[in-house]
Each structure stands twice: as structure tokens, then as C-alpha cells.
XYZ file of C-alpha atoms in Angstrom:
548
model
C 126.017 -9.339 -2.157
C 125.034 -6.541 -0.160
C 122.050 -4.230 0.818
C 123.122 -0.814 -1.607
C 121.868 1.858 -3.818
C 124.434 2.914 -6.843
C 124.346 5.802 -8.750
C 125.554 5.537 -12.282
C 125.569 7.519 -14.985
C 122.234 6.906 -16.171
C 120.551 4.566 -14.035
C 120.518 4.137 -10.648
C 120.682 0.239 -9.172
C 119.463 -1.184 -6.296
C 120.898 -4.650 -4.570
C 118.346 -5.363 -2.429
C 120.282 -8.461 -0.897
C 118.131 -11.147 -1.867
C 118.922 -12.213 -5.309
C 117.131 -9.337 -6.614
C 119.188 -6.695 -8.355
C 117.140 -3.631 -10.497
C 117.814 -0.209 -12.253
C 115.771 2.581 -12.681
C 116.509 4.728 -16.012
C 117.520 8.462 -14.280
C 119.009 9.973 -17.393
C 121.102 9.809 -20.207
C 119.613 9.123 -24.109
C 116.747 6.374 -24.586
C 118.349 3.552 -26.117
C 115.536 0.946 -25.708
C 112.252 2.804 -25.310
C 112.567 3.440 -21.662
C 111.924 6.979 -20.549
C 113.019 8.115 -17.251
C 111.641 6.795 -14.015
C 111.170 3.256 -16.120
C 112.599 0.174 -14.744
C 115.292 -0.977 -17.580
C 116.066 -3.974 -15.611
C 115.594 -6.641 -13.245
C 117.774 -9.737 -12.326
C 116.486 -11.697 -10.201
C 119.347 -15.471 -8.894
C 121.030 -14.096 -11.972
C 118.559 -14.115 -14.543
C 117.533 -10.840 -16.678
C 113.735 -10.854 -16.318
C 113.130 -7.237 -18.205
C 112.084 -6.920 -21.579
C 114.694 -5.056 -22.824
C 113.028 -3.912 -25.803
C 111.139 -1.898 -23.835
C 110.986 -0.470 -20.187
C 108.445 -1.424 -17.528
C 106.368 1.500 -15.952
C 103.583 3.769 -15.686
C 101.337 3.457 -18.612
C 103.464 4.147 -22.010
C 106.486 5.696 -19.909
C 106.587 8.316 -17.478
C 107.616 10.889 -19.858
C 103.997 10.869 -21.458
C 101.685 11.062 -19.149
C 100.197 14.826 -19.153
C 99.747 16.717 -22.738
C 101.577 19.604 -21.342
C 104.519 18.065 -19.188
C 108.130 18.116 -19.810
C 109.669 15.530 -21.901
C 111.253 13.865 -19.178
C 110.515 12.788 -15.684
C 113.053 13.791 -13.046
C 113.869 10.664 -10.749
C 116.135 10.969 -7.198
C 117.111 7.988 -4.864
C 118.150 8.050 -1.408
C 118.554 5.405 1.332
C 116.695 5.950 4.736
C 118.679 4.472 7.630
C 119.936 1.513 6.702
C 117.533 -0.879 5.755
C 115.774 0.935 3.289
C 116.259 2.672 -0.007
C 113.869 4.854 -2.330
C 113.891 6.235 -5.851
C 111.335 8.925 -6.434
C 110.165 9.587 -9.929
C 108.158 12.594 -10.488
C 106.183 13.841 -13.559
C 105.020 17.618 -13.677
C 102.763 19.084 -15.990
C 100.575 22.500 -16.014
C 97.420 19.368 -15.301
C 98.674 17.967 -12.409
C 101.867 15.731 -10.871
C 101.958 12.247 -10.791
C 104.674 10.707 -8.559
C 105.847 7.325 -8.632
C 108.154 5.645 -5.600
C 110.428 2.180 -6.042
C 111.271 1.315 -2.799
C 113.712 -1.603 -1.122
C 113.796 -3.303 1.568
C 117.009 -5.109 3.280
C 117.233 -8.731 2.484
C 113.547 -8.897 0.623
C 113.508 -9.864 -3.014
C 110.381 -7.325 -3.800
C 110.182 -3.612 -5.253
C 107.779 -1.899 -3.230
C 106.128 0.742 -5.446
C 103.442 3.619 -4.838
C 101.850 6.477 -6.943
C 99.947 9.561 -6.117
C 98.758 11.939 -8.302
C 97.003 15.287 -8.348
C 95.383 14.846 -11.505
C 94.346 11.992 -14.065
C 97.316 11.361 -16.568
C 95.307 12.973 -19.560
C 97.151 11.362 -23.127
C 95.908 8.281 -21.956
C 93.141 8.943 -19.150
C 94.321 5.845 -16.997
C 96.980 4.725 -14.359
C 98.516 1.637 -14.745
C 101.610 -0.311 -14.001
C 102.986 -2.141 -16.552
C 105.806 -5.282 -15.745
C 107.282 -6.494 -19.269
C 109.054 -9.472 -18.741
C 110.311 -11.790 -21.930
C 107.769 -14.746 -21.773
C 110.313 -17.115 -22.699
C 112.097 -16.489 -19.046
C 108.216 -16.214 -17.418
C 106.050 -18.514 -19.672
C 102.954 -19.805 -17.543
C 100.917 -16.973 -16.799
C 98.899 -17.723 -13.092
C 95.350 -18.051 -14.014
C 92.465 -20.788 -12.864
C 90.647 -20.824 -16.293
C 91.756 -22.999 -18.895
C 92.992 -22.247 -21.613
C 94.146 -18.845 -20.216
C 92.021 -16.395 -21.769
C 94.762 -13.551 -22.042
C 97.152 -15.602 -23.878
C 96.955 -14.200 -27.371
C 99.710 -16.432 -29.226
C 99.473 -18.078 -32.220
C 96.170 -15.974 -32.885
C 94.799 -15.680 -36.591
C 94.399 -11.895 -36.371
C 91.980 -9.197 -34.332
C 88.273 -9.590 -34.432
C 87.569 -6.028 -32.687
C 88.915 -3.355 -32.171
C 92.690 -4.573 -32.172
C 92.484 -6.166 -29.101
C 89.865 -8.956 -29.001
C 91.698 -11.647 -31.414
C 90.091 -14.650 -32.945
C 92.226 -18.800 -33.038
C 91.734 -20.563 -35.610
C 89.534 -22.958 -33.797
C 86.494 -20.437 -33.446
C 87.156 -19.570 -29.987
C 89.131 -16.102 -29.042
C 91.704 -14.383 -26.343
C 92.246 -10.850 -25.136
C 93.889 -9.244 -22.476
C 90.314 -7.771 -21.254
C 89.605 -11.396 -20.388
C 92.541 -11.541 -17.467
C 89.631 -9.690 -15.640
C 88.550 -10.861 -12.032
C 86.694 -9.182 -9.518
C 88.062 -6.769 -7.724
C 87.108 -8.604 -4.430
C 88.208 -11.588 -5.690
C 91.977 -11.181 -6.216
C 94.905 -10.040 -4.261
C 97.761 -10.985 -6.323
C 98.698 -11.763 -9.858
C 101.671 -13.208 -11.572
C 103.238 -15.772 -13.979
C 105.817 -18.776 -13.600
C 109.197 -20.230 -15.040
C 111.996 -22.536 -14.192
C 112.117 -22.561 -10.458
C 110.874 -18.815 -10.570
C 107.353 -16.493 -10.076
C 107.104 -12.994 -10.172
C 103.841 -11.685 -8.734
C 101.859 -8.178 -8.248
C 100.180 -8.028 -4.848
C 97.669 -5.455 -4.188
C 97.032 -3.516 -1.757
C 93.461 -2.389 -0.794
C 92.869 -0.548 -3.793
C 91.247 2.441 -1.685
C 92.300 4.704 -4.474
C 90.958 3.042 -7.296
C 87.435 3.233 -8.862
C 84.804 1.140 -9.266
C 83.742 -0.736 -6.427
C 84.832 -4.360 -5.159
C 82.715 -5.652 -8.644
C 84.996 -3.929 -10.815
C 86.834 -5.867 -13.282
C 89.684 -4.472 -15.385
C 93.010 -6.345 -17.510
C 95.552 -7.905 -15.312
C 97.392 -9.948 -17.910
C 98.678 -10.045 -21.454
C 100.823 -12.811 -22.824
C 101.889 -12.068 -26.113
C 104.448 -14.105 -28.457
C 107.494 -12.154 -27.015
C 106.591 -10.753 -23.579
C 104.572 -11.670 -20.558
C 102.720 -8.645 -19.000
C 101.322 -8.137 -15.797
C 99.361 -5.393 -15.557
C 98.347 -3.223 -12.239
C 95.358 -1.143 -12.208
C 94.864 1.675 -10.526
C 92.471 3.329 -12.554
C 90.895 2.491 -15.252
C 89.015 4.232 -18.109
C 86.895 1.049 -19.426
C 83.568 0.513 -17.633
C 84.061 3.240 -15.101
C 80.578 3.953 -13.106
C 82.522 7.134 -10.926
C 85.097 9.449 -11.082
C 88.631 8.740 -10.392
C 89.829 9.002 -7.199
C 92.843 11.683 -6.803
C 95.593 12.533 -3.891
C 95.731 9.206 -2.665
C 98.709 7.011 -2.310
C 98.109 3.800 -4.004
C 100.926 0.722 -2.762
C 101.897 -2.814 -4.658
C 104.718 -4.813 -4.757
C 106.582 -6.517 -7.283
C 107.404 -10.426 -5.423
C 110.149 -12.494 -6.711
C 110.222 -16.610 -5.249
C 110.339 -19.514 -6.607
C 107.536 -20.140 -8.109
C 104.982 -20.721 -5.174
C 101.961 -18.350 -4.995
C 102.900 -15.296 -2.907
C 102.025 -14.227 0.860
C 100.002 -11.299 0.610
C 99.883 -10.645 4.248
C 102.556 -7.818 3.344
C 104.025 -5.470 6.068
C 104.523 -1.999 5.259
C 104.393 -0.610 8.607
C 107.871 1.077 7.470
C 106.401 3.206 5.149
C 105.962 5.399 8.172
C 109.790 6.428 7.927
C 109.541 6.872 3.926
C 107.705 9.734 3.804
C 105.720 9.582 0.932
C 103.188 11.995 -0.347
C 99.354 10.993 0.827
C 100.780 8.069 3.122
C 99.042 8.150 5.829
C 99.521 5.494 8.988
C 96.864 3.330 11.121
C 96.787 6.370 13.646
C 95.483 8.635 11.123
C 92.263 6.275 10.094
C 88.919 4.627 11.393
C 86.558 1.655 11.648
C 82.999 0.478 10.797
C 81.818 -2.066 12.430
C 77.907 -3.887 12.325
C 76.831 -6.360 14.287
C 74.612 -7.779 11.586
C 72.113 -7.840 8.824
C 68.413 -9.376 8.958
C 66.247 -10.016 5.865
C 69.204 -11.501 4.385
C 68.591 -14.191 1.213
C 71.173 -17.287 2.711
C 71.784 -18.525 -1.177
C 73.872 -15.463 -1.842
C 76.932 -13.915 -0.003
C 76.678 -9.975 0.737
C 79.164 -7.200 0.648
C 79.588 -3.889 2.471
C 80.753 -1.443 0.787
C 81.879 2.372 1.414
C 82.217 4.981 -0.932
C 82.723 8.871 -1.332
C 84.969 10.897 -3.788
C 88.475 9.985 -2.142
C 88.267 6.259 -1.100
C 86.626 3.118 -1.769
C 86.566 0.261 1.164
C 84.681 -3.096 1.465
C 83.833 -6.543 3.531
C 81.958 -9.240 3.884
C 79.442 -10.137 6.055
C 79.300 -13.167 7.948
C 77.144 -15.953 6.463
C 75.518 -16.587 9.822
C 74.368 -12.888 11.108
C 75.708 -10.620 8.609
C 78.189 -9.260 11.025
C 81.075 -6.676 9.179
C 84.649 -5.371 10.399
C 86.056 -3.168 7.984
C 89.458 -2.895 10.392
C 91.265 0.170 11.157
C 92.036 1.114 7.038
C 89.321 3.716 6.482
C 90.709 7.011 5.723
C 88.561 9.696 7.794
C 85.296 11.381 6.200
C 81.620 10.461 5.263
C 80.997 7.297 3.096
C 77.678 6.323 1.171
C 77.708 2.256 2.742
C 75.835 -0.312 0.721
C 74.725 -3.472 1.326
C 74.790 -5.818 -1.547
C 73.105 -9.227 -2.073
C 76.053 -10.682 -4.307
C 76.331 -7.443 -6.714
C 72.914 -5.934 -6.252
C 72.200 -2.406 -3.878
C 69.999 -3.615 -1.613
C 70.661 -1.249 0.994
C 72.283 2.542 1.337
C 72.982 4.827 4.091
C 75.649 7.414 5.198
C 78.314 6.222 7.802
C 80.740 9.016 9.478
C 84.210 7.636 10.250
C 86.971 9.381 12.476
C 90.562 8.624 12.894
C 91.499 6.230 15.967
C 87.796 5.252 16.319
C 85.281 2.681 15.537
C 81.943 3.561 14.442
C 79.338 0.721 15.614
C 76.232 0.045 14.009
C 73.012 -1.878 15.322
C 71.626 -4.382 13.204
C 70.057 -3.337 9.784
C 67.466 -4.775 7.910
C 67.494 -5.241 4.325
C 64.327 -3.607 2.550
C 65.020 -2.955 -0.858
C 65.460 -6.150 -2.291
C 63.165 -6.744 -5.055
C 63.563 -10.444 -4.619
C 61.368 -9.867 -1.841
C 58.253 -8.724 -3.726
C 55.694 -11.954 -4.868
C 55.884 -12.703 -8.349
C 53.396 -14.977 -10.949
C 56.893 -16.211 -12.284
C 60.298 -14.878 -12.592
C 63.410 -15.740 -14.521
C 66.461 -15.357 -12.794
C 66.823 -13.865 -9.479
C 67.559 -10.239 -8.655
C 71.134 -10.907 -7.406
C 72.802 -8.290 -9.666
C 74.614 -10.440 -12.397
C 73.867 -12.193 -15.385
C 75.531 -15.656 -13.805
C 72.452 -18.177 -13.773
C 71.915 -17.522 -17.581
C 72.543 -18.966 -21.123
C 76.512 -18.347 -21.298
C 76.652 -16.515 -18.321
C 79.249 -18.408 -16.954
C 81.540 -17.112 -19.785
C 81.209 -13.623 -20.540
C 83.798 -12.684 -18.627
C 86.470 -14.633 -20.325
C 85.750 -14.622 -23.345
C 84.113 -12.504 -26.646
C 80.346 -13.521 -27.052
C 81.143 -15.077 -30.874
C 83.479 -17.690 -29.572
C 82.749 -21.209 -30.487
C 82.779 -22.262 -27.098
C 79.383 -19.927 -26.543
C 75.998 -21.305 -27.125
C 73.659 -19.446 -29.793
C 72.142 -16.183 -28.449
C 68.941 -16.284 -30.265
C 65.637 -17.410 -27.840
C 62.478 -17.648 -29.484
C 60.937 -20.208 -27.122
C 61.009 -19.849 -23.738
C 58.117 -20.993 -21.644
C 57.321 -20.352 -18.013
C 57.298 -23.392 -16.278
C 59.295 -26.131 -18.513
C 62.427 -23.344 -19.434
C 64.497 -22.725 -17.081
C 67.011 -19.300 -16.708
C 69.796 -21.280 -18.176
C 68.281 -21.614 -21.276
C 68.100 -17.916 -21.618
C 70.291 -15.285 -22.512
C 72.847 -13.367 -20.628
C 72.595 -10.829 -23.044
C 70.278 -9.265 -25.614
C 71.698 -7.073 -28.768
C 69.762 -4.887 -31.278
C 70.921 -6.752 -34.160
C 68.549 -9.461 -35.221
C 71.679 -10.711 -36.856
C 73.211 -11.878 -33.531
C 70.188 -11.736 -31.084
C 67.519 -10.520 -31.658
C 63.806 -10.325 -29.590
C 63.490 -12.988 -26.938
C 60.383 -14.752 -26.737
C 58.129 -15.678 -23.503
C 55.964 -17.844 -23.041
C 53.705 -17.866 -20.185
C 50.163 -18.686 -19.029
C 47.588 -16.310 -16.971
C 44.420 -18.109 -15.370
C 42.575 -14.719 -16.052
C 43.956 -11.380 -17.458
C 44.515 -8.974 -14.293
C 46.452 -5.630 -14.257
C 50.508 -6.649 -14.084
C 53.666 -5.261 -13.761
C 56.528 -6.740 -15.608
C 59.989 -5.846 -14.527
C 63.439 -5.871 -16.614
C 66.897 -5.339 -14.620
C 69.965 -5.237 -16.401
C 73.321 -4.770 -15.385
C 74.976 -3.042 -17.906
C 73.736 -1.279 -21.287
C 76.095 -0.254 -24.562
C 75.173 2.573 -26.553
C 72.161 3.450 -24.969
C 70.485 0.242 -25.039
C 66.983 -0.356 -23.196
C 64.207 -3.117 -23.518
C 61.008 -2.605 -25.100
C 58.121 -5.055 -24.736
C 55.514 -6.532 -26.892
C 52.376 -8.412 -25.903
C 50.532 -11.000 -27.953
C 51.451 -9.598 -30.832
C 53.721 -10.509 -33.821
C 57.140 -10.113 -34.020
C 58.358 -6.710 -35.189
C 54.782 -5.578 -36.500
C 54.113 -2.903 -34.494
C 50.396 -2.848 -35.577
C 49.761 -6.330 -33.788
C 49.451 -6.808 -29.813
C 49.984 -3.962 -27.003
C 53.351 -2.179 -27.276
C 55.402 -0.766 -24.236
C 56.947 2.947 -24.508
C 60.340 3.249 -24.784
C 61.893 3.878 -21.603
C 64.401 6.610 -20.494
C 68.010 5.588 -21.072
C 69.759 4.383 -18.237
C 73.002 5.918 -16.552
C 75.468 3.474 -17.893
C 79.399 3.704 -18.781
C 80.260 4.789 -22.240
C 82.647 2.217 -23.517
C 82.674 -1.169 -24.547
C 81.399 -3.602 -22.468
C 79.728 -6.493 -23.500
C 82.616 -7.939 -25.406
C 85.530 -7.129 -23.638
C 84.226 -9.570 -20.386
C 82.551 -6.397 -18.512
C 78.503 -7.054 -17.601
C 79.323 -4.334 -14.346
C 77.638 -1.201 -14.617
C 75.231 0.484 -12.852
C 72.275 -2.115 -12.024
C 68.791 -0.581 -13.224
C 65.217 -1.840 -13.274
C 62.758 -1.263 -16.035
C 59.317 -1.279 -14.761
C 56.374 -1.494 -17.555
C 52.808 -1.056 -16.009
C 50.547 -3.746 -18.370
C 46.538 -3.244 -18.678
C 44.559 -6.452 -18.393
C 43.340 -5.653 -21.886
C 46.661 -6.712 -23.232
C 46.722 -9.878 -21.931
C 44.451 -12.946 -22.110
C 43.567 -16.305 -20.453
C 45.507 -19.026 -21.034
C 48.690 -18.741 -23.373
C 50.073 -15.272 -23.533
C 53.436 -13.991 -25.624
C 55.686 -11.881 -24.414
C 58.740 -10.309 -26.984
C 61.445 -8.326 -25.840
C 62.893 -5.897 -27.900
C 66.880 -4.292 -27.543
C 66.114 -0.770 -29.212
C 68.266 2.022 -28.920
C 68.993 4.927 -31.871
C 72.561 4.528 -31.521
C 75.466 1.778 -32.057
C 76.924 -0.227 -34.401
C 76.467 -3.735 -35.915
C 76.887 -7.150 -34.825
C 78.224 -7.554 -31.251
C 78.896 -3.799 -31.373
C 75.000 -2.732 -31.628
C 72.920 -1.537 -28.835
C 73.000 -3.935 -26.021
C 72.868 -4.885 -22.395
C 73.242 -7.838 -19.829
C 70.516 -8.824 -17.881
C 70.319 -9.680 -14.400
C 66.156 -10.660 -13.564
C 62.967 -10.405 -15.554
C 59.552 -11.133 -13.195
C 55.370 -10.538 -13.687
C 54.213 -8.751 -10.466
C 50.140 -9.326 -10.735
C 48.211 -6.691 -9.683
């Protein structure tokens, strides 16, 4: 066994010197559905771990990623010095260039891999890494929930869409259920016989969406265990795609144990890779704390312009933040956020080799803040503290495992947010209007407000007042407010309630309400959508009365 890169006729192969031996397809006539630039195989203490049905790479293959780009992907290797060894794969097209780098290290058992490209990959609109290995060599994909939501054997067919899939005991699976926060995960991976391979992040400053974002990680399937890298992602995206930035991950091999992700690539410096650039080249923000801070929830800073996304948290006790020297230079819109909510925004400048210090801030935007006759919930920017909240994410909102979505008596006072729905749908099949309860010791002007968190096809609440349901004769009717800025595909079911918080403020006379017992019924309405747990929709995060 020794550190070496071989060039064969239509691969080249890479002994890294740690158990871990691996080819990269450079030419010759597909045999098994690998294109050029796609890893065709990995053996790892002498075990094949590739799928060798198909390849493992970028996407569907490297040799369809732009409409108008050759056929083929051209892929070089070289060593640098002696320790070190890279294969360059490169995809050109009259759209842009993606380029894609496996790199080795002496006497490490990982494949170091980055991609940079100058434009989205168009025939698919996404950038993803794709690891097939055959499940029966890697059958315990790592996950904390049980059963593991992305495992979609023994299934009794698709419920939507081809990729949300129903058992036969009522409850359902799908790879859009791997999903974590961003913020919340550094590595994934699955498990065999003395073995773990693992995907370890790095810190995702070229991917979109925010530290909230959640995206698929995971697919086990009846012949292959997939672990799935995101870089972007065209599901739920609230911003553009970053471009010309050189987004790093690395493939671990051990035995099993969950990975370090405390990952040196200080060596990149000598690789030179397109977009790399070094701790010399960036900057710092540091704040020595937050006031008017709400000590039940945990808050995030985060920074944001068109080429890179950053994030930290703030210390529990003063809201101190350190972002560390990882900022690439330029001017960022910061937010402060009380779990997922915006409660704060302002413009930070950041410089390479420097640390930008700010004084103390203090929160003012948090709606929480404002005195309420009741609310439901709590402005915190998720749907979490309500009915089934706790399992949107992982699973599709018919599942057995979910509680009926349909509330037609809630009351102020004895109900409590559990006991009412994460989410609302058009359909009356499904959901339906939620009723409120609530008592008033005298009608006074109000203000009742609505936030949601995400809305499908153009969703947005509508309100009725003591009044009966659906006759829009009876009571005092809302308007129908504007339609919200929200992303334009599925959400709702595939474990996605991030989107782009919003508030629906309706201004109520005192004429509409009364003393004593008044009803309040919430309407989904929208002109678009489908049916069933595809109509018009949204997740909620906080409903409150502001008296006048």
C-alpha cells in the first residue's frame, strides 16, 4: 500500500494509503451509467462500497449538467508535492462552467471534494452531490428519528408526486424527510459491519437559504443507500443562488463511529483551486451582545448578501457573537433572529484581516413585545408549539401517526396552542376554517394579527367575525389580503414550513364584535392550487388580538 495516483485507460485511481482506494471515470465508453468525472468506485479495507449500477456524482452525471454543454466532461489528475493528489473535472457549456475537484490526502481515508461554478447547472436547476453506495454493504442510515423517515423500503407505492410514498400501516417515508436544519447538522452518513461512511460539511457559505434551510440529505432505497450533499437547492428557495464560490466536503471512511468534523484543510492553499480563497483573504464580526432578548428562545446572527451566507449564535447569557475569521470580504444584510423569526436587520461592512466590532444592540422589532388580550402561539418564527408541529418535518401531513387537522373549537383560555393546527389548507376536505373562541368584556377597536411561515400557491388567511361558517352574508368579513412573497414549490408536504415569515394584520371595528362570547373563523383562500394536501395552504407561526 502506498500513497499514488494511476492513470489507466479509462479511469484514473487513487491509493490514498489508508485503506481507501477510488477511481474516477476519465474516458473510455459508459458501461454502467457513469459519465466522466463520476466516481465508478470506492474500496474502502477491501470492500467495494460503489453502486456499480450507477456512478456517484454531481446531480445525474457530469455530462448533463448545462442544455448546451458537450457530451462529456473533461477530467485531469495531478499530484502536488508529495502528499497530495487532485483530479479536476470540468464541465463547459455556452451557460456557464461548473468544476468539480477529488482531492487526496497522504495516509487519510477521505476524498476531499469542491465545486465552483459560474452559472446554475440549468437541466436540472440544482447542485448536488450524490454518494450511491449498495445498502446491503451500508444498511443503517445515521439518523435520530425513529423509524428513519427517508427509508422508503418495502413501501406500498407513491402518494405524491413520485416521491412522497405511503406503508402499508398508514404512515409514509420520503427522502424530503432526511431534512435538518441547516444549523443543525455538520455531517451525515450511514453504517455497516465495522464500517461508516460520512459527508461532512463545510460552512455552506455558498449555498442558499439561510442557517433555517432544510433540504434532502438521505435516501435509502431497496438497493442503494444515498447520501446526498446540497449545495443548492431548487425546493423552498427564498434567494438566488449563490455563484463563483468554492463550496468544500469530504467523503469520511472509519469504522463506524460518528466522524470528527473539526477538518483541516489549511492545504488547500497549495491546491490551487478556482474561488479558494485562505484565512488571509477574509474578515470578522464580532458583538458584544444583545438586550431585549426573550431567554425561552435561542437567537441567531446571521449575514447575508448575493455571494455568501454566514451565521452564529449568541450567547445565552449576553447575546455576545464571534463569527471567526471565515467571512469572505464585502457588505452583509445581519439579522438577528429570535429562534427563526427577523427581529432585527442592519448592514455590517467586513474587510479582509480585520474584525469589525459592534456595541451592544437592542432588539425592537419583536412583535412578541407588543401587549396582547390573548395570543396563541408565540411569535418565534415556526410552527413548533402547535397541533403536529413536532412532525411536519419528517413526515407527509396524511400519515397515521398525525393528529386530525380540522379545529372547530378552540377557546381562549381552556385551549391551549397544542391543540391547534400547524397548518391550515383550502380544502374543507382536509382542513378547513379554524374556529376561535374568545371572550371581550366590552367591544373596543382591535387588531388581530396572523403570521405564517410559509404559504403554497398563494395561500393567505381571511377572517370572519360572529358570523356563520362560509355564509358570507352573516358577521363582519375581512378583505383579502395581498399575497405574500413566498417560494413557488411544494412545501407543506415535503417537511418544509421555511419561507419567508409574514404578518397579516386585519384592523377590526368594535361594531363587529360584542360583549361576552365572540367567534372568530379563519379562512385559507387563495384562487390557485390543487386538492387535498396540494390546495392553497400555509404554516402558521402566531395568531394574537391587539385591543385598541
Amino acid at each position: 500500500m502506498a500513497f499514488s495516483l494511476i492513470t489507466a485507460s479509462n479511469y484514473y485511481e487513487v491509493d490514498t494509503n489508508a485503506g481507501l482506494i477510488f477511481r474516477v471515470r476519465r474516458a473510455g465508453t459508459d458501461t454502467n451509467t457513469t459519465s466522466y468525472g463520476d466516481i465508478m468506485s470506492i474500496v474502502y479495507n477491501g470492500v467495494e462500497y460503489q453502486d456499480q449500477t450507477r456512478g456517484s456524482q454531481i446531480n445525474s452525471g457530469f455530462d448533463w449538467l448545462y442544455s448546451t454543454q458537450n457530451s462529456q466532461a473533461s477530467v485531469s489528475a495531478t499530484t502536488v508535492g508529495t502528499d497530495y493528489i487532485k483530479i479536476t473535472v470540468t464541465a463547459t457549456s455556452s451557460i456557464g462552467t461548473l468544476t468539480h475537484y477529488y482531492m487526496a490526502k497522504n495516509g487519510e481515508a477521505r476524498i476531499y471534494m469542491a465545486t465552483y461554478f459560474t452559472a446554475e447547472p440549468d437541466n436540472l436547476g440544482l447542485v448536488r452531490y450524490i454518494v450511491r453506495i449498495p445498502v446491503n454493504t451500508l444498511p443503517n442510515g445515521y439518523s435520530s428519528t425513529s423509524p428513519v423517515p427517508y427509508d422508503i423500503r418495502n413501501n406500498t407505492g407513491a402518494i405524491e408526486s413520485g416521491d412522497i410514498f405511503g406503508k402499508s400501516d398508514g404512515t409514509t417515508r420520503s427522502k424530503h424527510y432526511s431534512n435538518m436544519r441547516l444549523k443543525d447538522w455538520s455531517f451525515i452518513g450511514a453504517t455497516g459491519s465495522n464500517v461508516g461512511i460520512w459527508m461532512v460539511r463545510d460552512n455552506q457559505e455558498g449555498g442558499s437559504g439561510g442557517p433555517f434551510y432544510r433540504s434532502l440529505l438521505m435516501q435509502t432505497t431497496d438497493t442503494s443507500q444515498e447520501i446526498t450533499y446540497i449545495v443548492n437547492y431548487g425546493q423552498v428557495q427564498t434567494e438566488d443562488m449563490r455563484l463563483n464560490v468554492l463550496n468544500s466536503y469530504t467523503l469520511v471512511f472509519n469504522n463506524g463511529a460518528t466522524p470528527s468534523t473539526n477538518i483541516d484543510k489549511s492545504w488547500f492553499d497549495q491546491m490551487d483551486l478556482l474561488g479558494y480563497v485562505g484565512i488571509s483573504g477574509r474578515g470578522r464580526v464580532t458583538g458584544v451582545g444583545i438586550n431585549g432578548r426573550d431567554s425561552s428562545y435561542g437567537y441567531t446572527v446571521g449575514f447575508a448578501n448575493g455571494q455568501a451566507q454566514y451565521w452564529t449564535d449568541a450567547a445565552a447569557s449576553n447575546g455576545f457573537y464571534d463569527t471567526g475569521f471565515v467571512m469572505l470580504p464585502g457588505t452583509y444584510t445581519m439579522t438577528i433572529y429570535k429562534n427563526e423569526l427577523a427581529v432585527d436587520t442592519r448592514s455590517v461592512e467586513v474587510t479582509a484581516g480585520n474584525t469589525t466590532i459592534l456595541n451592544t444592540i437592542t432588539i425592537n422589532n419583536d412583535p412578541s413585545s407588543a401587549t396582547a388580550a390573548w395570543r396563541i402561539g408565540n411569535w418565534d418564527g415556526t410552527p413548533a408549539e402547535f397541533m403536529n408541529g413536532d412532525k411536519v418535518t419528517i413526515m407527509h401531513p396524511s400519515d397515521s401517526r398525525m393528529s386530525g387537522w380540522k379545529q372547530t373549537n378552540f377557546v381562549i383560555g381552556s385551549s391551549t396552542a397544542s391543540q391547534f393546527p400547524a397548518y391550515q389548507w383550502k380544502d374543507e376536505a382536509v382542513s378547513g376554517p379554524i374556529i376561535v373562541k374568545f371572550n371581550l368584556a366590552q367591544p373596543v377597536n382591535c387588531t388581530l394579527r396572523i403570521g405564517i411561515t410559509i404559504a403554497y400557491a398563494n395561500a393567505r388567511p381571511r377572517i370572519q367575525l360572529n358570523g356563520t361558517v362560509n355564509d358570507t352574508s352573516s358577521g363582519w368579513w375581512s378583505s383579502i389580503p395581498a399575497v405574500s412573497d413566498q417560494p413557488g414549490t411544494r412545501s407543506l408536504t415535503t417537511g418544509s414550513y421555511r419561507g419567508n415569515n409574514s404578518m397579516f394584520p386585519y384592523p377590526i371595528p368594535s361594531s363587529a364584535l360584542v360583549a361576552g362570547e365572540n367567534t372568530l373563523i379563519i379562512y385559507a383562500v387563495s384562487g390557485s392550487g390543487s386538492s387535498g394536501y396540494l390546495s392553497a395552504g400555509y404554516s402558521f407561526d402566531c395568531i394574537d388580538l391587539l385591543q385598541s
